[in-house]
Amino acid sequence: MDAEICKNFLLVRTNFPDQLDSDGEYKFKDDGHFKKYCSGNNCSSNLEKVNAGCLYFFDEFFKDSSVFKSVANSNIDIVDYIIIWLSYMLNLKENDYNNSLNHFYTTYINNEKYKKPITGVTEYNSYKDLIDKKHDLTKVDIKDISKFYDAFKTLCEIYSAFDENTSNCTKCSDKANKFVKKYQELDGDSNNTEGTSYSKILSTLSTDYNNLKNKCSNIPTLPEVNTSQNTPKSPGQNSAQTSEVTPLSSSIGNKLIPVLSIFGAIAFFLGIGYKYSLFKSRKRSRKQHLREKLKNKEENG
């Protein structure tokens, strides 16, 4: 991340606000950067507007090899920030789809505009390929990823204030404290499960913050990422549903422990009983053998 990358996000936020208008609709303040991505240069539907903003980002950062290297610095982690923006924008407005990110993926990302080749770039076939190699959007919950938006905006504000000038580090301290506080909340979230999009995006945020801290040593240090080993929840599964599984598993485990202990004790005593029975049997056999031997001796005597 750098100030130039953040300027693109600021431009979109200025011309396509990250809040709905008074009628509860998405609204362009200036569609000059976006209308070319809509049919007939007219973004008539809400999703078309969001899609136009999304395509604008991909063109600005990954359009061809020149842009890929000079603007994005060949860093595909920028995709994480586009997904944060996309999730947040989609989450602003209620819709009829259970997971609108999945719907957006199948409706827009899975079409030719996102599948066209990136000229001069061999590592990634298309915008869709870039996305797929970072995230499985069919399994991502927009409500979870939307939580990153404030932290991302704050991080961009820090980079913009710093602007590659260490004399500006003192200007960043307040916003850095704000970012660290938000980061700690995100880090402690139950969705922070190893291998998920949530944990990957959190890692991208921490990497970009730490890159800045290497230049501004006076800003606070981030805690280590605290990913859990829990099974990732599917989109639409709420925290209550997830928490119900844990007590149930715990209850089963608690019930199994005494049962297994009883079986273990039974097996132990059966083993002792078997050995004792075997010992008595052998003892009787030896006595019988001695009696027969003495009897034979008397008869022969």
Short mmCIF file of C-alpha atoms in Angstrom, two decimals:
data_model
loop_
_atom_site.label_atom_id
_atom_site.label_comp_id
_atom_site.label_asym_id
_atom_site.label_seq_id
_atom_site.Cartn_x
_atom_site.Cartn_y
_atom_site.Cartn_z
CA MET A 1 0.00 0.00 0.00
CA ASP A 2 1.00 3.62 -0.56
CA ALA A 3 -0.57 7.07 -0.81
CA GLU A 4 -1.13 6.74 -4.57
CA ILE A 5 -3.15 3.56 -4.15
CA CYS A 6 -5.24 5.24 -1.46
CA LYS A 7 -5.93 8.19 -3.76
CA ASN A 8 -7.86 5.88 -6.08
CA PHE A 9 -10.07 4.71 -3.23
CA LEU A 10 -10.57 8.31 -2.13
CA LEU A 11 -11.54 9.31 -5.68
CA VAL A 12 -14.20 6.59 -5.80
CA ARG A 13 -15.50 7.49 -2.35
CA THR A 14 -15.75 11.15 -3.38
CA ASN A 15 -17.64 10.48 -6.62
CA PHE A 16 -19.51 7.38 -5.43
CA PRO A 17 -20.20 7.93 -1.69
CA ASP A 18 -19.95 5.00 0.71
CA GLN A 19 -23.40 5.79 2.11
CA LEU A 20 -26.87 5.74 0.59
CA ASP A 21 -28.68 8.93 -0.40
CA SER A 22 -31.81 10.25 1.34
CA ASP A 23 -33.94 7.84 -0.70
CA GLY A 24 -31.88 4.85 0.42
CA GLU A 25 -30.22 4.42 -2.98
CA TYR A 26 -26.67 4.37 -4.32
CA LYS A 27 -25.82 7.63 -6.05
CA PHE A 28 -23.00 8.89 -8.26
CA LYS A 29 -21.99 12.47 -7.57
CA ASP A 30 -19.95 12.30 -10.75
CA ASP A 31 -20.23 9.29 -13.07
CA GLY A 32 -17.38 10.33 -15.38
CA HIS A 33 -15.10 7.51 -14.21
CA PHE A 34 -17.82 4.86 -14.07
CA LYS A 35 -20.37 5.16 -16.87
CA LYS A 36 -18.16 3.43 -19.44
CA TYR A 37 -18.55 0.22 -17.42
CA CYS A 38 -22.36 0.29 -17.70
CA SER A 39 -24.52 -0.72 -20.64
CA GLY A 40 -25.19 2.28 -22.86
CA ASN A 41 -23.02 4.45 -20.59
CA ASN A 42 -25.90 4.50 -18.12
CA CYS A 43 -25.73 2.74 -14.76
CA SER A 44 -29.44 2.35 -14.16
CA SER A 45 -29.47 -0.28 -11.40
CA ASN A 46 -27.83 -0.28 -7.99
CA LEU A 47 -25.71 -3.35 -8.72
CA GLU A 48 -24.55 -1.84 -12.02
CA LYS A 49 -23.22 1.14 -10.08
CA VAL A 50 -21.35 -1.07 -7.61
CA ASN A 51 -20.02 -3.17 -10.48
CA ALA A 52 -18.80 -0.02 -12.27
CA GLY A 53 -16.86 1.01 -9.16
CA CYS A 54 -15.37 -2.47 -8.86
CA LEU A 55 -14.26 -2.58 -12.51
CA TYR A 56 -12.78 0.92 -12.17
CA PHE A 57 -10.51 -0.33 -9.38
CA PHE A 58 -9.34 -3.37 -11.35
CA ASP A 59 -8.57 -1.23 -14.40
CA GLU A 60 -6.68 1.33 -12.31
CA PHE A 61 -4.50 -1.29 -10.63
CA PHE A 62 -4.29 -4.29 -12.97
CA LYS A 63 -5.37 -3.27 -16.49
CA ASP A 64 -2.11 -4.31 -18.21
CA SER A 65 1.50 -5.13 -17.37
CA SER A 66 2.49 -1.45 -17.24
CA VAL A 67 -0.23 -0.53 -14.73
CA PHE A 68 0.23 -3.83 -12.88
CA LYS A 69 3.89 -3.02 -12.22
CA SER A 70 3.85 0.78 -11.86
CA VAL A 71 0.62 1.39 -9.91
CA ALA A 72 0.00 -1.90 -8.11
CA ASN A 73 3.73 -2.69 -7.81
CA SER A 74 2.75 -6.26 -8.77
CA ASN A 75 1.05 -6.53 -5.38
CA ILE A 76 -2.17 -8.51 -5.63
CA ASP A 77 -2.99 -7.87 -1.96
CA ILE A 78 -4.75 -4.77 -3.32
CA VAL A 79 -7.48 -7.24 -4.32
CA ASP A 80 -8.20 -7.60 -0.59
CA TYR A 81 -8.95 -3.89 -0.36
CA ILE A 82 -11.21 -4.00 -3.41
CA ILE A 83 -13.12 -6.88 -1.80
CA ILE A 84 -13.46 -4.88 1.44
CA TRP A 85 -14.92 -1.96 -0.52
CA LEU A 86 -17.20 -4.24 -2.55
CA SER A 87 -18.49 -6.06 0.54
CA TYR A 88 -19.13 -2.82 2.39
CA MET A 89 -21.01 -1.25 -0.52
CA LEU A 90 -23.17 -4.33 -1.08
CA ASN A 91 -23.89 -4.52 2.64
CA LEU A 92 -25.27 -0.95 2.69
CA LYS A 93 -28.51 -2.01 1.05
CA GLU A 94 -30.77 -4.92 1.92
CA ASN A 95 -31.61 -7.24 -0.95
CA ASP A 96 -33.46 -10.43 -1.73
CA TYR A 97 -30.30 -12.53 -1.87
CA ASN A 98 -29.09 -14.49 1.14
CA ASN A 99 -25.49 -13.74 0.22
CA SER A 100 -25.30 -10.79 -2.16
CA LEU A 101 -21.54 -11.21 -2.62
CA ASN A 102 -22.16 -14.68 -4.03
CA HIS A 103 -24.89 -13.23 -6.27
CA PHE A 104 -22.58 -10.42 -7.41
CA TYR A 105 -19.86 -12.96 -8.20
CA THR A 106 -22.09 -15.20 -10.31
CA THR A 107 -23.83 -12.27 -12.04
CA TYR A 108 -20.94 -9.90 -12.76
CA ILE A 109 -17.50 -11.34 -11.96
CA ASN A 110 -18.34 -14.54 -13.78
CA ASN A 111 -18.79 -12.70 -17.10
CA GLU A 112 -16.57 -11.50 -19.95
CA LYS A 113 -15.53 -8.13 -18.47
CA TYR A 114 -13.77 -9.84 -15.59
CA LYS A 115 -12.51 -12.70 -17.76
CA LYS A 116 -10.66 -10.68 -20.40
CA PRO A 117 -6.88 -11.31 -20.39
CA ILE A 118 -4.55 -8.88 -18.63
CA THR A 119 -2.21 -7.74 -21.41
CA GLY A 120 1.42 -8.64 -20.77
CA VAL A 121 0.77 -10.45 -17.48
CA THR A 122 1.28 -14.22 -17.51
CA GLU A 123 0.86 -15.01 -13.80
CA TYR A 124 -2.84 -14.11 -13.79
CA ASN A 125 -5.22 -14.76 -16.66
CA SER A 126 -7.84 -12.15 -15.81
CA TYR A 127 -9.45 -10.07 -13.07
CA LYS A 128 -11.53 -13.12 -12.17
CA ASP A 129 -8.37 -15.19 -11.86
CA LEU A 130 -6.86 -12.55 -9.57
CA ILE A 131 -9.94 -12.72 -7.34
CA ASP A 132 -10.17 -16.52 -7.35
CA LYS A 133 -6.53 -16.91 -6.34
CA LYS A 134 -7.14 -14.69 -3.33
CA HIS A 135 -10.67 -15.60 -2.22
CA ASP A 136 -13.62 -17.88 -2.83
CA LEU A 137 -16.31 -15.22 -2.98
CA THR A 138 -19.05 -17.84 -3.10
CA LYS A 139 -18.19 -18.67 0.53
CA VAL A 140 -17.52 -15.19 1.91
CA ASP A 141 -20.04 -13.41 4.13
CA ILE A 142 -20.24 -9.68 3.30
CA LYS A 143 -21.16 -8.83 6.88
CA ASP A 144 -17.86 -10.27 8.10
CA ILE A 145 -15.69 -8.57 5.47
CA SER A 146 -17.56 -5.26 5.84
CA LYS A 147 -16.13 -5.03 9.36
CA PHE A 148 -12.72 -4.25 7.85
CA TYR A 149 -13.88 -1.10 6.06
CA ASP A 150 -13.27 1.40 8.87
CA ALA A 151 -9.82 -0.04 9.59
CA PHE A 152 -8.96 0.09 5.89
CA LYS A 153 -10.11 3.72 5.58
CA THR A 154 -8.06 4.67 8.63
CA LEU A 155 -4.97 2.91 7.27
CA CYS A 156 -5.35 4.81 4.00
CA GLU A 157 -5.64 8.08 5.92
CA ILE A 158 -2.38 7.24 7.73
CA TYR A 159 -0.58 6.50 4.45
CA SER A 160 -1.94 9.69 2.89
CA ALA A 161 -0.75 11.78 5.85
CA PHE A 162 2.66 10.08 5.86
CA ASP A 163 3.14 10.36 2.07
CA GLU A 164 6.65 8.79 2.20
CA ASN A 165 7.96 11.61 4.40
CA THR A 166 9.22 10.59 7.85
CA SER A 167 8.77 14.15 9.12
CA ASN A 168 5.03 13.48 8.85
CA CYS A 169 5.14 10.55 11.30
CA THR A 170 3.93 12.69 14.19
CA LYS A 171 0.80 13.50 12.17
CA CYS A 172 -0.01 9.80 12.01
CA SER A 173 0.01 8.92 15.71
CA ASP A 174 -3.66 9.62 16.50
CA LYS A 175 -4.93 7.73 13.48
CA ALA A 176 -2.45 4.94 14.17
CA ASN A 177 -3.89 4.54 17.68
CA LYS A 178 -7.37 4.43 16.16
CA PHE A 179 -6.26 1.76 13.67
CA VAL A 180 -4.62 -0.40 16.35
CA LYS A 181 -7.77 -0.28 18.49
CA LYS A 182 -9.92 -1.35 15.53
CA TYR A 183 -7.40 -4.02 14.56
CA GLN A 184 -7.57 -5.53 18.06
CA GLU A 185 -11.36 -5.77 17.75
CA LEU A 186 -11.04 -7.51 14.38
CA ASP A 187 -8.32 -9.81 15.68
CA GLY A 188 -10.52 -10.93 18.57
CA ASP A 189 -13.54 -11.64 16.37
CA SER A 190 -14.81 -15.23 16.31
CA ASN A 191 -14.59 -15.18 12.50
CA ASN A 192 -10.81 -14.89 12.67
CA THR A 193 -10.25 -18.52 11.73
CA GLU A 194 -7.07 -19.77 10.09
CA GLY A 195 -7.24 -20.10 6.30
CA THR A 196 -10.39 -18.00 5.83
CA SER A 197 -10.74 -14.80 3.80
CA TYR A 198 -11.21 -13.01 7.13
CA SER A 199 -7.78 -14.03 8.44
CA LYS A 200 -6.11 -13.37 5.06
CA ILE A 201 -7.47 -9.81 4.88
CA LEU A 202 -6.50 -9.16 8.51
CA SER A 203 -2.98 -10.32 7.65
CA THR A 204 -2.84 -7.91 4.68
CA LEU A 205 -3.87 -5.02 6.92
CA SER A 206 -1.22 -5.90 9.51
CA THR A 207 1.49 -6.27 6.86
CA ASP A 208 0.77 -2.83 5.39
CA TYR A 209 0.61 -1.24 8.84
CA ASN A 210 3.92 -2.85 9.87
CA ASN A 211 5.53 -1.67 6.62
CA LEU A 212 4.60 1.85 7.67
CA LYS A 213 5.83 1.29 11.24
CA ASN A 214 9.25 0.39 9.83
CA LYS A 215 9.40 4.01 8.65
CA CYS A 216 7.58 5.57 11.63
CA SER A 217 8.89 3.80 14.72
CA ASN A 218 6.91 6.02 17.11
CA ILE A 219 3.49 4.64 16.11
CA PRO A 220 2.11 1.80 18.29
CA THR A 221 2.89 -1.85 17.66
CA LEU A 222 0.21 -4.30 16.54
CA PRO A 223 -0.47 -7.46 18.54
CA GLU A 224 0.29 -10.74 16.80
CA VAL A 225 -2.52 -12.15 14.67
CA ASN A 226 -4.58 -14.46 16.85
CA THR A 227 -6.19 -16.92 14.42
CA SER A 228 -8.14 -19.82 15.87
CA GLN A 229 -8.33 -23.41 14.64
CA ASN A 230 -12.14 -23.42 14.64
CA THR A 231 -14.08 -24.71 11.66
CA PRO A 232 -14.96 -21.72 9.42
CA LYS A 233 -18.66 -20.93 9.43
CA SER A 234 -20.52 -20.80 6.15
CA PRO A 235 -22.11 -17.54 4.88
CA GLY A 236 -25.41 -16.97 6.66
CA GLN A 237 -24.45 -19.04 9.70
CA ASN A 238 -24.59 -16.68 12.66
CA SER A 239 -22.43 -16.67 15.75
CA ALA A 240 -25.22 -18.13 17.89
CA GLN A 241 -25.45 -21.15 15.59
CA THR A 242 -21.69 -21.57 15.75
CA SER A 243 -21.64 -21.30 19.54
CA GLU A 244 -24.37 -23.94 19.87
CA VAL A 245 -22.05 -26.51 18.36
CA THR A 246 -19.32 -26.01 20.95
CA PRO A 247 -21.43 -26.64 24.10
CA LEU A 248 -22.98 -29.68 22.43
CA SER A 249 -19.58 -31.11 21.57
CA SER A 250 -18.35 -30.29 25.07
CA SER A 251 -21.42 -31.93 26.62
CA ILE A 252 -20.92 -35.10 24.59
CA GLY A 253 -17.26 -35.15 25.54
CA ASN A 254 -18.06 -34.69 29.23
CA LYS A 255 -20.54 -37.57 29.09
CA LEU A 256 -18.13 -39.86 27.23
CA ILE A 257 -15.28 -39.41 29.72
CA PRO A 258 -17.01 -41.10 32.72
CA VAL A 259 -18.47 -43.81 30.46
CA LEU A 260 -15.04 -44.60 29.06
CA SER A 261 -13.63 -44.55 32.60
CA ILE A 262 -16.22 -47.14 33.69
CA PHE A 263 -15.38 -49.39 30.74
CA GLY A 264 -11.70 -49.00 31.54
CA ALA A 265 -12.26 -49.97 35.16
CA ILE A 266 -14.35 -53.00 34.14
CA ALA A 267 -11.64 -54.12 31.73
CA PHE A 268 -9.01 -53.68 34.46
CA PHE A 269 -10.89 -55.77 37.02
CA LEU A 270 -11.80 -58.40 34.43
CA GLY A 271 -8.12 -58.69 33.64
CA ILE A 272 -7.27 -59.15 37.32
CA GLY A 273 -10.10 -61.67 37.70
CA TYR A 274 -8.91 -63.61 34.68
CA LYS A 275 -5.34 -63.77 35.97
CA TYR A 276 -6.54 -64.85 39.44
CA SER A 277 -8.76 -67.55 37.94
CA LEU A 278 -5.88 -68.79 35.80
CA PHE A 279 -3.62 -68.86 38.86
CA LYS A 280 -6.14 -70.91 40.88
CA SER A 281 -6.63 -73.32 37.99
CA ARG A 282 -2.89 -73.93 37.68
CA LYS A 283 -2.61 -74.39 41.46
CA ARG A 284 -5.38 -77.02 41.49
CA SER A 285 -3.73 -78.78 38.58
CA ARG A 286 -0.40 -79.02 40.44
CA LYS A 287 -2.12 -80.37 43.60
CA GLN A 288 -3.96 -82.99 41.56
CA HIS A 289 -0.69 -84.02 39.92
CA LEU A 290 1.03 -84.44 43.32
CA ARG A 291 -1.85 -86.52 44.74
CA GLU A 292 -1.74 -88.87 41.75
CA LYS A 293 2.03 -89.18 42.06
CA LEU A 294 1.82 -90.08 45.79
CA LYS A 295 -0.97 -92.57 45.17
CA ASN A 296 1.07 -94.36 42.50
CA LYS A 297 4.05 -94.48 44.82
CA GLU A 298 2.01 -96.10 47.64
CA GLU A 299 0.55 -98.70 45.29
CA ASN A 300 3.99 -99.61 43.99
CA GLY A 301 5.42 -99.65 47.51
#
